[in-house]
Amino acid sequence: MEIKKGISASPGICIAKSVIIDSEDYRIPRRLVEPTQQPAEIQRMKTAFDKAVKQLSKLQSGQETKEQRKIKDIFAVHLRFLRDRSLIKKIADMVRSESVTAEYAVSTTLREIASQFIKVKDHYISERAADIYDIERRLLKQLLGNKRENVEHLEEEVAIVAKELSPTQTAGFNKKFVKGLATDTGGRTSHTAIVARSLGIPAVVALEDFTDSVNGGDLVIIDGNRGIVIVNPDEHTIKQYEEYSLEFHEFEHKLDAIREKPAITRDNVRITLLGNIEFSGEAKLVLEKGGEGIGLYRTEFLYLNSPTEPTEEEHYKAYSETIKVFKDKPVTIRTVDLGADKYTQSKRFAPEPNPFLGLRSIRFCLQNIDIFKMQLRAILRASALGKVKVMFPLITNLQELMQARMILHDVMEDLDDESIKYDRNIEIGIMIETPAAALTASTLARDVDFFSIGTNDLTQYTLAVDRGNELVSTLYSSVDPAVLRLIRTVLQDAHKAQIDISICGEMASEAEYIMLLLGMGVRTISIAPPMLPELKQIIRSVTIEECNQIARKILGMNSERQISNYLRNATRKILPEAF
Amino acid sequence: MKTPTLKMPAEKKDLEKKICETEVVIKNADGLHMRPAMQFVDVASQFECDVTVSNIENDVDGKSIMQMSMLAATCGTKLKIKTDGKNASEAIEALKELVEIKMFDEAPPEE
């Protein structure tokens, strides 16, 4: 039994067998397989060699010009390696003698060869180590890609363990069988955390070298309430956790009971609660948890979970399914937020040196107008079915907003020409998630119907902290005075312009921050559906007067630590049950 | 390196099964790097006989690029080639020609 402490990213308890998703970008940890599994591992390894040979032969046959001769030669060398029987035998022998996974045997054997090359004094030979690494990567891609596909076809309940999880990987998860997530990297607002919360499954992140200490198939307990993961627990621990899990479910059911009650504070101020969703299938969950609409419908997943770009019909189908669930309640569809850590199928192979400051989100859309127009067409067509709003992400200046509006207008004219119905008065809004947008909110407010503050990106861009990097993640705080001042500016400007404003970041799902946000003037909150009952519970236990006092106090403070401590104490006093 | 025994029909045995040995010197400037190693393996693989290549320290399989490239033979290195089995002498001739006369289609060192 081994216990590891990380950061709790999504609540709940999961007791399940682990499935490990390794990545060719990282060293492959030594993992054991059952001796009876050895032939299967060797077969996997051989299949990977065969597939790599096929792939390379295809690549090689395309290189015909004189300049390409050199590349052809390199590929020929790689092919020779991939067909080298003594190499394959060496790897198979290692699987047999040490009972390790095919990935580990391939990686270790090839790295050993590469290190031999590096030792050679002759540069011409030592530099050839790069070729060996290239061959290793090619083989690992085959082996790991295969495993990733298997995750999409699970047949039993599992806990997913990985160094980190990308949106592309999580998009393929089968919700029925994935019961918990545990990753080495990440923070409370990393992609893994967001996905886990929207699926309503426990997650623990920032476990450092956790993937090194698990073998595929090991029983693990993921305790998302305490931020603990236990590998191969003893019977006593399993029993304890089974009881604890039961209690937790009962607690959640109790919260579900307040679903029908309105979200009003003790002094009768009405708060609107909406849900953030990614898949149309989650729409029902929002209603079940007492949400009054969708405040943020992320649409990237249409691009991430299929091997081809989605068609207009696929967009339309996903939107209309969601809208049908909500009828006349609002559904806010955010146009694609691709780039940074989320790529389309055709763009994923062109990495940028600084993706979060690069071609992402609205910038990507404005440079790929066909993709953008297709989505807007689908959104507009869907707007005939209910109360749809459209929202543009990552706006940094007025020009981008005007351009996006103009393109939307073009699409409307196209639809008019074709006599296709849509909501002519569709509300248009923007995400405020960059300091630039926050500082010019008064200008931007004139040309939109609503704002939505995305606290995750706003915090990241304001504090210049990568929220997924555990080395600096302690610097990431949405209650840093700098972030709070920007949020206050945006709220004031929106009220002045008399436009709607909501908060849709992870910040709004932290019990400690709710009172502060209410006190600052927030009246509409959109969060992951599983968190809605708890949020409503908090709202029903406080008065706006208390919240106002807290906000006044906080906005006079100059240090993040002071603010955090004050909020924790205040919340504990007013909401002892939240801890 | 252990040489595996070769299966051979009995009647051809006397004609073709023999062991040949020769010594070659790497003459191209860049030595036995990846592409020459591949050429060597390509030629060696055309023959049925076993091909063993040795430097002072190691004996390696001349049909395995992994093992051949591990020899890391630079220009001027002496290698022993041993062939054992069918067409052993043709094999050794072809390999000697590749290393010393064709020099892997590469240039010798500049004076």
XYZ file of C-alpha atoms in Angstrom:
690
model
C 0.000 0.000 0.000
C 1.311 3.418 -0.927
C -0.318 6.763 -0.167
C 0.380 9.869 -2.252
C -0.743 13.397 -1.556
C -1.708 15.782 -4.352
C -4.202 18.563 -4.895
C -7.892 17.782 -4.813
C -9.333 18.893 -8.157
C -12.798 17.334 -8.133
C -14.680 15.804 -5.200
C -15.760 12.191 -4.763
C -14.328 8.761 -4.040
C -13.282 6.207 -6.620
C -12.080 2.670 -5.975
C -11.084 1.021 -9.255
C -8.382 -0.675 -11.266
C -5.968 1.744 -12.847
C -5.369 2.310 -16.530
C -2.196 4.252 -17.220
C -1.874 6.577 -20.166
C 1.811 7.217 -20.849
C 3.065 9.757 -23.331
C 5.936 9.475 -25.794
C 6.929 12.955 -24.654
C 8.131 11.625 -21.319
C 10.390 8.889 -20.070
C 8.468 5.627 -19.873
C 8.441 4.348 -16.280
C 9.356 0.750 -15.551
C 6.099 -1.160 -15.268
C 5.613 -4.868 -14.705
C 3.199 -7.230 -16.414
C 1.927 -10.613 -15.238
C 4.194 -13.403 -16.545
C 1.202 -14.802 -18.448
C 0.927 -11.439 -20.209
C 4.440 -11.687 -21.688
C 3.485 -13.253 -25.038
C 0.818 -10.593 -25.517
C 3.330 -7.824 -24.757
C 5.823 -9.303 -27.222
C 3.099 -9.502 -29.841
C 2.201 -5.860 -29.200
C 5.833 -4.924 -29.643
C 6.119 -6.843 -32.938
C 2.900 -5.299 -34.234
C 4.290 -1.864 -33.413
C 7.435 -2.674 -35.433
C 5.318 -3.864 -38.375
C 3.131 -0.793 -38.293
C 6.128 1.519 -38.022
C 7.707 -0.205 -41.060
C 4.522 0.286 -43.078
C 4.268 3.916 -42.047
C 7.895 4.639 -42.915
C 7.803 2.810 -46.253
C 4.880 4.989 -47.214
C 6.719 8.138 -46.168
C 9.851 7.052 -47.981
C 8.151 6.351 -51.291
C 7.053 9.983 -51.473
C 10.630 11.338 -51.488
C 11.750 11.434 -55.113
C 13.614 14.666 -55.901
C 17.351 15.018 -55.478
C 17.096 17.070 -52.291
C 14.813 14.431 -50.871
C 17.397 11.703 -51.477
C 19.011 12.454 -48.144
C 15.732 12.094 -46.314
C 15.149 8.886 -48.175
C 18.511 7.617 -46.980
C 17.671 8.437 -43.399
C 14.373 6.637 -43.668
C 16.150 3.670 -45.232
C 18.406 3.482 -42.168
C 15.393 3.662 -39.862
C 13.705 0.920 -41.842
C 16.780 -1.251 -41.473
C 16.568 -0.820 -37.716
C 12.881 -1.605 -37.657
C 13.550 -4.824 -39.575
C 16.586 -5.789 -37.472
C 15.778 -9.204 -36.053
C 18.464 -9.062 -33.418
C 17.020 -5.777 -32.156
C 13.524 -7.238 -31.957
C 14.914 -10.308 -30.232
C 16.777 -8.176 -27.730
C 13.573 -6.354 -26.791
C 11.562 -9.579 -26.616
C 14.233 -11.088 -24.353
C 13.911 -8.149 -22.017
C 10.118 -8.519 -21.798
C 10.636 -12.206 -21.018
C 13.425 -11.908 -18.489
C 12.188 -8.845 -16.599
C 8.428 -9.143 -17.203
C 8.097 -5.494 -18.187
C 5.745 -3.734 -20.607
C 6.543 -3.539 -24.330
C 6.840 0.258 -24.029
C 9.437 0.042 -21.322
C 11.471 -2.626 -23.124
C 11.441 -0.688 -26.402
C 12.343 2.574 -24.738
C 15.091 1.146 -22.547
C 16.708 -0.923 -25.296
C 16.798 1.893 -27.814
C 18.022 4.427 -25.288
C 20.804 2.044 -24.351
C 21.841 1.883 -27.995
C 21.651 5.661 -28.282
C 23.830 6.093 -25.204
C 26.439 3.802 -26.791
C 26.511 6.128 -29.785
C 26.864 9.204 -27.648
C 29.976 7.713 -26.050
C 31.738 7.442 -29.425
C 34.241 10.255 -29.881
C 33.581 10.580 -33.605
C 30.918 13.290 -34.049
C 29.565 11.809 -37.191
C 28.615 8.679 -35.320
C 27.664 10.144 -31.956
C 25.148 12.488 -33.547
C 23.359 9.473 -34.905
C 21.844 8.966 -31.451
C 19.146 11.336 -32.661
C 18.085 8.746 -35.222
C 17.675 6.161 -32.493
C 15.498 8.519 -30.439
C 13.422 9.129 -33.529
C 12.907 5.398 -34.008
C 12.032 5.036 -30.325
C 9.399 7.753 -30.614
C 7.893 6.207 -33.686
C 7.540 2.858 -31.939
C 6.183 4.371 -28.738
C 3.608 6.322 -30.709
C 2.349 3.064 -32.130
C 2.297 1.321 -28.762
C 0.767 4.182 -26.797
C -1.651 5.264 -29.513
C -2.976 1.775 -29.425
C -3.481 1.935 -25.686
C -5.222 5.293 -25.930
C -7.689 3.828 -28.357
C -8.319 1.046 -25.884
C -9.371 3.646 -23.319
C -12.170 4.605 -25.678
C -13.424 1.031 -25.697
C -13.391 0.211 -22.012
C -15.603 -2.512 -20.666
C -15.040 -2.172 -16.941
C -14.856 0.687 -14.477
C -11.361 2.168 -14.231
C -9.353 5.011 -12.758
C -7.214 6.840 -15.331
C -3.635 7.621 -14.276
C -1.415 9.854 -16.437
C 1.429 12.338 -16.380
C -1.010 14.880 -17.755
C -4.195 14.666 -19.789
C -4.804 16.689 -22.918
C -8.281 17.682 -24.096
C -7.854 15.335 -27.050
C -7.330 12.419 -24.677
C -10.148 13.232 -22.291
C -12.588 13.850 -25.140
C -12.498 10.142 -25.938
C -13.278 9.011 -22.403
C -16.278 6.806 -21.982
C -18.101 8.358 -19.040
C -19.731 5.093 -18.131
C -16.428 3.471 -17.246
C -14.005 6.253 -16.319
C -14.584 6.686 -12.584
C -11.685 8.853 -11.484
C -8.593 10.734 -12.681
C -5.126 11.109 -11.163
C -2.325 13.082 -12.806
C 1.287 13.994 -11.992
C 0.926 17.605 -13.115
C -1.839 20.187 -13.103
C -3.671 22.401 -10.651
C -7.246 23.104 -9.636
C -7.991 24.768 -12.954
C -6.062 22.466 -15.283
C -7.907 20.677 -18.023
C -8.036 17.415 -16.062
C -9.778 19.176 -13.184
C -12.351 20.847 -15.412
C -13.197 17.613 -17.192
C -13.460 15.661 -13.937
C -15.801 18.224 -12.414
C -18.002 18.340 -15.477
C -18.208 14.548 -15.496
C -18.827 14.546 -11.750
C -15.965 12.143 -11.038
C -13.177 12.548 -8.453
C -9.760 13.834 -9.506
C -6.456 14.412 -7.738
C -3.731 16.346 -9.578
C -0.125 17.502 -8.929
C 0.915 14.068 -7.651
C 4.468 14.657 -8.929
C 5.940 11.228 -9.734
C 2.814 9.186 -9.097
C 2.802 7.488 -12.525
C 6.164 5.914 -11.637
C 4.705 4.019 -8.702
C 1.671 2.446 -10.378
C 1.466 -0.559 -12.655
C -1.470 -0.901 -15.052
C -4.219 -2.900 -13.348
C -3.218 -1.956 -9.785
C -6.182 -1.170 -7.547
C -6.217 2.526 -6.674
C -8.364 4.706 -4.463
C -8.758 8.293 -5.633
C -9.988 10.463 -2.785
C -10.975 13.718 -4.474
C -12.181 15.207 -1.188
C -8.841 15.039 0.590
C -6.540 15.058 -2.443
C -5.117 11.602 -1.704
C -4.404 8.614 -3.892
C -3.739 5.126 -2.498
C -2.106 2.381 -4.580
C -2.848 -1.262 -3.750
C -4.770 -0.488 -0.538
C -5.074 -3.193 2.128
C -8.469 -4.711 2.905
C -9.041 -2.554 5.945
C -8.473 0.617 3.914
C -10.733 -0.561 1.107
C -13.496 -1.223 3.607
C -13.055 2.178 5.214
C -13.266 3.859 1.856
C -16.311 1.930 0.765
C -18.126 3.244 3.838
C -16.807 6.756 3.312
C -17.906 6.670 -0.323
C -21.417 5.682 0.741
C -21.595 8.554 3.233
C -20.426 10.981 0.585
C -23.134 9.858 -1.813
C -25.748 10.404 0.878
C -24.412 13.894 1.483
C -24.686 14.646 -2.225
C -28.264 13.366 -2.312
C -29.147 15.650 0.549
C -27.877 18.566 -1.530
C -29.909 17.358 -4.490
C -32.998 17.865 -2.358
C -32.617 21.647 -2.581
C -32.856 21.458 -6.364
C -36.438 22.700 -6.451
C -35.800 25.582 -4.087
C -34.907 28.988 -5.571
C -31.386 30.409 -5.330
C -32.118 33.375 -3.091
C -30.092 34.801 -0.267
C -31.568 35.090 3.233
C -32.334 38.729 2.510
C -34.240 37.809 -0.680
C -31.780 38.653 -3.428
C -32.267 36.392 -6.406
C -29.135 34.814 -7.956
C -29.228 33.116 -11.356
C -27.413 29.782 -11.497
C -26.304 28.367 -14.835
C -24.209 25.389 -15.894
C -20.970 25.106 -17.891
C -21.078 22.198 -20.307
C -18.920 20.591 -22.939
C -21.070 17.835 -24.408
C -24.745 18.025 -25.286
C -25.194 14.951 -23.077
C -24.424 17.087 -20.008
C -27.396 19.372 -20.597
C -29.746 17.115 -18.640
C -27.324 17.045 -15.723
C -27.583 20.838 -15.462
C -31.354 20.629 -15.102
C -31.118 17.738 -12.646
C -28.764 19.777 -10.465
C -31.058 22.801 -10.516
C -29.392 24.961 -13.184
C -31.549 27.518 -15.000
C -29.763 27.407 -18.319
C -26.311 27.189 -19.873
C -23.905 30.021 -19.137
C -21.039 28.496 -21.065
C -21.333 25.851 -23.745
C -17.760 24.972 -24.760
C -17.740 23.796 -28.360
C -14.108 22.734 -28.831
C -14.968 19.166 -28.054
C -16.712 18.826 -31.385
C -13.265 19.267 -32.889
C -11.315 17.231 -30.412
C -13.148 13.949 -30.214
C -13.413 13.046 -33.857
C -10.635 12.360 -36.346
C -12.223 14.684 -38.910
C -13.352 18.297 -38.694
C -17.029 18.510 -37.718
C -19.533 19.507 -40.388
C -22.163 22.219 -40.024
C -24.753 19.494 -39.493
C -22.730 18.001 -36.625
C -22.522 21.414 -34.976
C -26.226 21.946 -35.495
C -27.144 18.536 -34.157
C -25.145 19.024 -30.939
C -26.604 22.495 -30.342
C -30.187 21.561 -31.111
C -30.011 18.567 -28.758
C -28.931 20.875 -25.947
C -31.465 23.561 -26.765
C -34.318 21.048 -26.800
C -33.497 20.158 -23.191
C -33.722 23.793 -22.107
C -36.633 24.995 -24.271
C -36.953 28.728 -23.489
C -34.123 28.860 -20.927
C -30.932 30.552 -22.114
C -28.147 28.552 -23.781
C -24.956 30.548 -24.277
C -22.811 28.998 -26.995
C -19.168 30.045 -27.019
C -17.522 29.940 -30.429
C -14.532 27.608 -30.644
C -11.678 28.245 -28.277
C -9.061 26.226 -30.165
C -5.300 26.662 -30.023
C -3.104 26.785 -26.888
C -3.695 23.335 -25.379
C -6.539 22.435 -27.746
C -5.967 21.802 -31.437
C -8.072 20.995 -34.460
C -7.230 17.900 -36.427
C -5.373 19.746 -39.177
C -3.548 22.240 -36.950
C -2.307 19.940 -34.234
C 1.019 19.300 -35.954
C 2.130 22.910 -36.021
C 3.144 23.654 -32.437
C 3.756 27.274 -31.526
C 6.579 28.334 -29.204
C 4.193 30.218 -26.923
C 0.724 28.830 -27.564
C -1.145 30.715 -24.844
C 0.011 33.970 -26.406
C -0.405 32.638 -29.914
C -3.005 31.813 -32.499
C -5.846 30.623 -30.323
C -9.522 31.178 -29.779
C -11.084 34.164 -31.571
C -7.753 34.892 -33.274
C -7.787 31.443 -34.802
C -11.390 31.957 -35.938
C -10.689 35.327 -37.536
C -7.863 33.753 -39.531
C -9.909 30.684 -40.448
C -13.100 32.346 -41.520
C -14.568 29.253 -43.183
C -14.461 27.282 -39.945
C -15.831 30.283 -38.053
C -18.657 30.931 -40.509
C -19.681 27.292 -40.506
C -20.030 27.323 -36.727
C -21.913 30.637 -36.700
C -24.317 29.274 -39.311
C -25.026 26.260 -37.123
C -25.493 28.458 -34.038
C -27.853 30.814 -35.876
C -29.887 27.964 -37.308
C -30.149 26.486 -33.812
C -31.260 29.878 -32.469
C -34.638 29.293 -34.130
C -35.265 26.497 -31.626
C -34.907 28.328 -28.319
C -33.150 31.121 -26.464
C -29.627 30.986 -27.840
C -26.890 33.508 -27.129
C -23.568 33.621 -28.911
C -20.331 34.447 -27.131
C -16.860 35.248 -28.499
C -13.858 34.163 -26.401
C -10.494 35.837 -25.752
C -11.361 39.257 -27.129
C -8.450 41.657 -26.567
C -9.620 44.714 -28.502
C -12.604 46.403 -30.091
C -11.452 45.566 -33.610
C -11.689 41.844 -33.010
C -15.182 42.256 -31.647
C -16.267 44.358 -34.646
C -14.755 41.844 -37.062
C -16.511 38.951 -35.360
C -19.794 40.865 -35.393
C -19.375 41.644 -39.078
C -18.804 37.994 -39.937
C -21.861 37.052 -37.898
C -23.826 39.645 -39.877
C -22.566 38.160 -43.173
C -23.766 34.738 -42.117
C -27.167 36.212 -41.220
C -27.460 37.696 -44.715
C -26.582 34.332 -46.245
C -29.331 32.721 -44.199
C -31.777 35.435 -45.260
C -30.938 34.761 -48.917
C -31.663 31.094 -48.380
C -34.815 31.864 -46.337
C -33.503 29.872 -43.399
C -35.010 30.808 -40.034
C -32.951 32.128 -37.126
C -33.339 34.482 -34.166
C -32.739 37.933 -35.611
C -32.311 39.404 -32.110
C -29.824 36.841 -30.891
C -27.850 38.240 -27.972
C -24.138 38.713 -28.610
C -21.603 38.669 -25.812
C -17.907 38.312 -25.128
C -15.715 36.595 -22.604
C -13.645 38.961 -20.517
C -10.542 36.899 -19.925
C -7.616 39.143 -20.772
C -6.435 42.202 -18.848
C -6.785 44.137 -22.129
C -10.495 43.369 -22.341
C -11.021 44.096 -18.636
C -9.318 47.484 -18.868
C -11.353 48.511 -21.927
C -14.607 46.970 -20.712
C -16.428 50.322 -20.823
C -15.717 50.599 -24.562
C -16.471 46.981 -25.361
C -19.725 47.165 -23.392
C -21.255 49.504 -25.996
C -21.233 46.828 -28.657
C -22.372 43.726 -26.772
C -25.432 42.493 -24.906
C -23.487 40.729 -22.182
C -20.112 39.990 -20.604
C -18.947 36.760 -19.112
C -15.828 36.865 -16.957
C -13.591 33.838 -17.502
C -11.622 33.888 -14.275
C -9.221 31.075 -15.222
C -7.646 32.806 -18.190
C -8.038 36.254 -16.661
C -6.001 35.109 -13.658
C -3.412 33.376 -15.801
C -2.889 36.354 -18.093
C -2.968 38.959 -15.334
C -0.475 37.177 -13.092
C 1.574 35.691 -15.974
C 1.305 32.243 -14.390
C 0.772 29.045 -16.352
C -2.047 27.419 -14.464
C -0.955 23.943 -15.586
C 2.643 24.268 -14.378
C 2.966 22.902 -10.870
C 6.286 24.722 -10.369
C 4.500 28.082 -10.274
C 0.920 27.036 -9.579
C 1.110 28.409 -6.012
C 1.345 31.876 -7.573
C -1.950 31.306 -9.338
C -4.774 32.829 -7.318
C -8.017 34.345 -8.503
C -8.166 36.480 -5.370
C -4.862 38.193 -6.035
C -5.489 41.933 -5.585
C -4.587 42.554 -9.234
C -7.203 40.095 -10.474
C -9.858 41.370 -8.072
C -9.339 44.942 -9.188
C -9.857 43.929 -12.816
C -12.989 41.966 -11.948
C -14.361 44.953 -10.055
C -13.694 47.258 -13.020
C -15.523 44.925 -15.370
C -18.508 44.573 -13.022
C -18.778 48.348 -12.617
C -18.502 49.017 -16.347
C -21.141 46.398 -17.127
C -23.534 47.875 -14.572
C -22.956 51.366 -15.929
C -23.673 50.194 -19.492
C -26.648 48.190 -18.164
C -25.624 44.954 -19.809
C -25.784 41.457 -18.309
C -22.702 40.042 -16.674
C -21.912 36.601 -15.357
C -18.936 34.736 -13.931
C -18.061 31.433 -15.547
C -14.616 30.477 -14.254
C -13.626 27.882 -11.688
C -13.394 30.676 -9.127
C -17.179 30.625 -8.847
C -17.167 27.016 -7.672
C -14.970 27.669 -4.612
C -17.049 28.065 -1.481
C -14.633 30.666 -0.106
C -15.027 32.967 -3.096
C -18.812 32.959 -3.467
C -19.532 35.565 -0.814
C -16.832 37.841 -2.145
C -18.238 37.617 -5.687
C -21.796 38.299 -4.466
C -20.491 41.222 -2.444
C -18.750 42.609 -5.526
C -22.081 42.629 -7.356
C -22.199 39.299 -9.193
C -25.784 38.065 -9.655
C -25.318 35.390 -12.333
C -22.953 32.448 -11.892
C -22.204 29.623 -14.289
C -20.277 26.567 -13.052
C -19.777 22.840 -13.618
C -23.171 21.149 -13.064
C -22.124 18.811 -10.198
C -21.207 21.876 -8.101
C -24.570 23.617 -8.520
C -26.361 22.184 -5.429
C -23.496 23.154 -3.114
C -23.403 26.646 -4.602
C -27.139 27.040 -4.096
C -26.805 25.831 -0.524
C -24.233 28.551 0.152
C -26.335 31.265 -1.493
C -29.349 30.278 0.604
C -27.298 30.525 3.809
C -25.927 34.049 3.388
C -27.226 37.614 3.236
C -26.058 40.128 0.643
C -25.343 42.501 3.506
C -22.731 40.077 4.908
C -21.274 39.616 1.432
C -21.023 43.351 0.852
C -19.119 43.772 4.096
C -16.667 41.055 3.130
C -16.121 42.553 -0.321
C -15.529 46.036 1.120
C -12.959 44.654 3.527
C -11.207 42.596 0.877
C -10.942 45.317 -1.733
C -8.949 47.338 0.759
C -6.373 44.581 1.229
C -3.066 44.438 -0.594
C -1.832 40.892 -0.272
C -3.159 37.663 -1.682
C -2.316 35.776 1.500
C -4.182 38.248 3.668
C -7.213 38.001 1.377
C -7.160 34.194 1.306
C -6.902 33.944 5.079
C -9.636 36.464 5.652
C -11.974 34.695 3.230
C -11.313 31.305 4.776
C -12.115 32.572 8.258
C -15.174 34.470 7.125
C -16.529 31.463 5.249
C -15.875 29.198 8.202
C -17.824 31.500 10.471
C -20.844 31.886 8.227
C -20.806 28.490 6.528
C -19.256 25.999 8.945
C -20.769 23.106 6.974
C -18.778 24.017 3.863
C -15.605 22.686 5.509
C 28.810 -13.823 -30.621
C 27.486 -17.343 -31.062
C 27.009 -18.331 -34.678
C 23.819 -20.317 -35.260
C 24.202 -23.590 -37.176
C 23.057 -23.434 -40.734
C 20.669 -25.975 -42.207
C 21.918 -27.251 -45.511
C 20.727 -30.040 -47.819
C 23.258 -32.892 -47.620
C 24.175 -33.072 -51.335
C 25.175 -29.399 -51.650
C 27.106 -29.409 -48.448
C 30.596 -29.954 -49.878
C 30.262 -27.378 -52.618
C 28.926 -24.425 -50.700
C 29.448 -24.749 -47.024
C 32.681 -23.220 -46.022
C 34.133 -20.573 -43.815
C 35.893 -17.511 -45.232
C 37.739 -14.789 -43.407
C 39.319 -11.522 -44.419
C 40.463 -8.240 -42.944
C 39.314 -4.860 -44.229
C 40.159 -1.249 -43.408
C 37.522 1.499 -43.335
C 38.700 4.029 -45.916
C 35.917 6.579 -46.303
C 36.398 9.760 -44.274
C 33.240 9.594 -42.204
C 33.675 6.005 -41.120
C 31.027 3.367 -40.585
C 28.197 5.692 -39.706
C 24.519 4.962 -40.263
C 24.248 4.932 -44.037
C 27.390 2.800 -44.646
C 26.282 0.459 -41.870
C 22.973 0.110 -43.641
C 24.690 -0.585 -46.968
C 26.807 -3.229 -45.310
C 23.761 -4.886 -43.796
C 21.925 -4.659 -47.129
C 24.725 -6.472 -48.935
C 25.236 -9.019 -46.154
C 21.514 -9.764 -46.080
C 21.569 -10.739 -49.772
C 23.476 -13.888 -48.790
C 22.242 -16.875 -46.867
C 25.500 -17.401 -44.976
C 26.145 -15.967 -41.550
C 28.238 -12.822 -41.515
C 30.232 -11.935 -38.429
C 32.213 -8.721 -38.130
C 34.785 -8.137 -35.391
C 36.963 -5.358 -34.130
C 39.405 -5.822 -31.272
C 36.672 -5.901 -28.666
C 33.496 -7.326 -30.193
C 32.069 -9.840 -32.626
C 28.803 -8.681 -34.120
C 26.188 -9.947 -36.565
C 26.835 -8.333 -39.961
C 23.139 -8.545 -40.796
C 22.040 -6.446 -37.833
C 22.264 -2.694 -38.282
C 21.951 -2.244 -34.550
C 25.037 -4.329 -33.891
C 26.971 -3.010 -36.876
C 26.478 0.600 -35.953
C 27.548 -0.178 -32.401
C 30.998 -1.051 -33.755
C 31.386 2.672 -34.332
C 34.260 2.036 -36.724
C 35.923 5.282 -37.797
C 38.184 5.866 -40.805
C 41.274 3.694 -40.516
C 39.666 1.063 -38.296
C 40.557 -2.550 -39.115
C 37.665 -5.017 -39.116
C 37.654 -8.779 -39.514
C 34.820 -10.232 -41.611
C 33.938 -13.908 -41.282
C 31.341 -15.650 -43.422
C 30.051 -19.118 -42.753
C 27.637 -21.037 -44.979
C 26.239 -20.937 -48.484
C 28.157 -18.679 -50.899
C 30.535 -17.658 -48.146
C 33.292 -16.627 -50.537
C 31.014 -14.550 -52.786
C 29.676 -12.810 -49.724
C 33.083 -11.926 -48.447
C 34.163 -10.617 -51.859
C 31.090 -8.399 -52.142
C 31.572 -7.006 -48.656
C 35.287 -6.344 -49.144
C 34.530 -4.519 -52.375
C 31.878 -2.394 -50.652
C 34.176 -1.389 -47.830
C 37.510 -0.918 -49.556
C 36.837 -0.233 -53.242
C 33.409 1.434 -53.332
C 34.085 2.946 -49.915
C 30.283 3.042 -49.438
C 30.104 5.533 -52.354
C 31.745 8.119 -50.140
C 34.963 10.125 -50.263
C 38.291 9.214 -48.634
C 39.763 11.727 -46.160
C 41.420 14.809 -47.692
C 45.189 14.849 -47.491
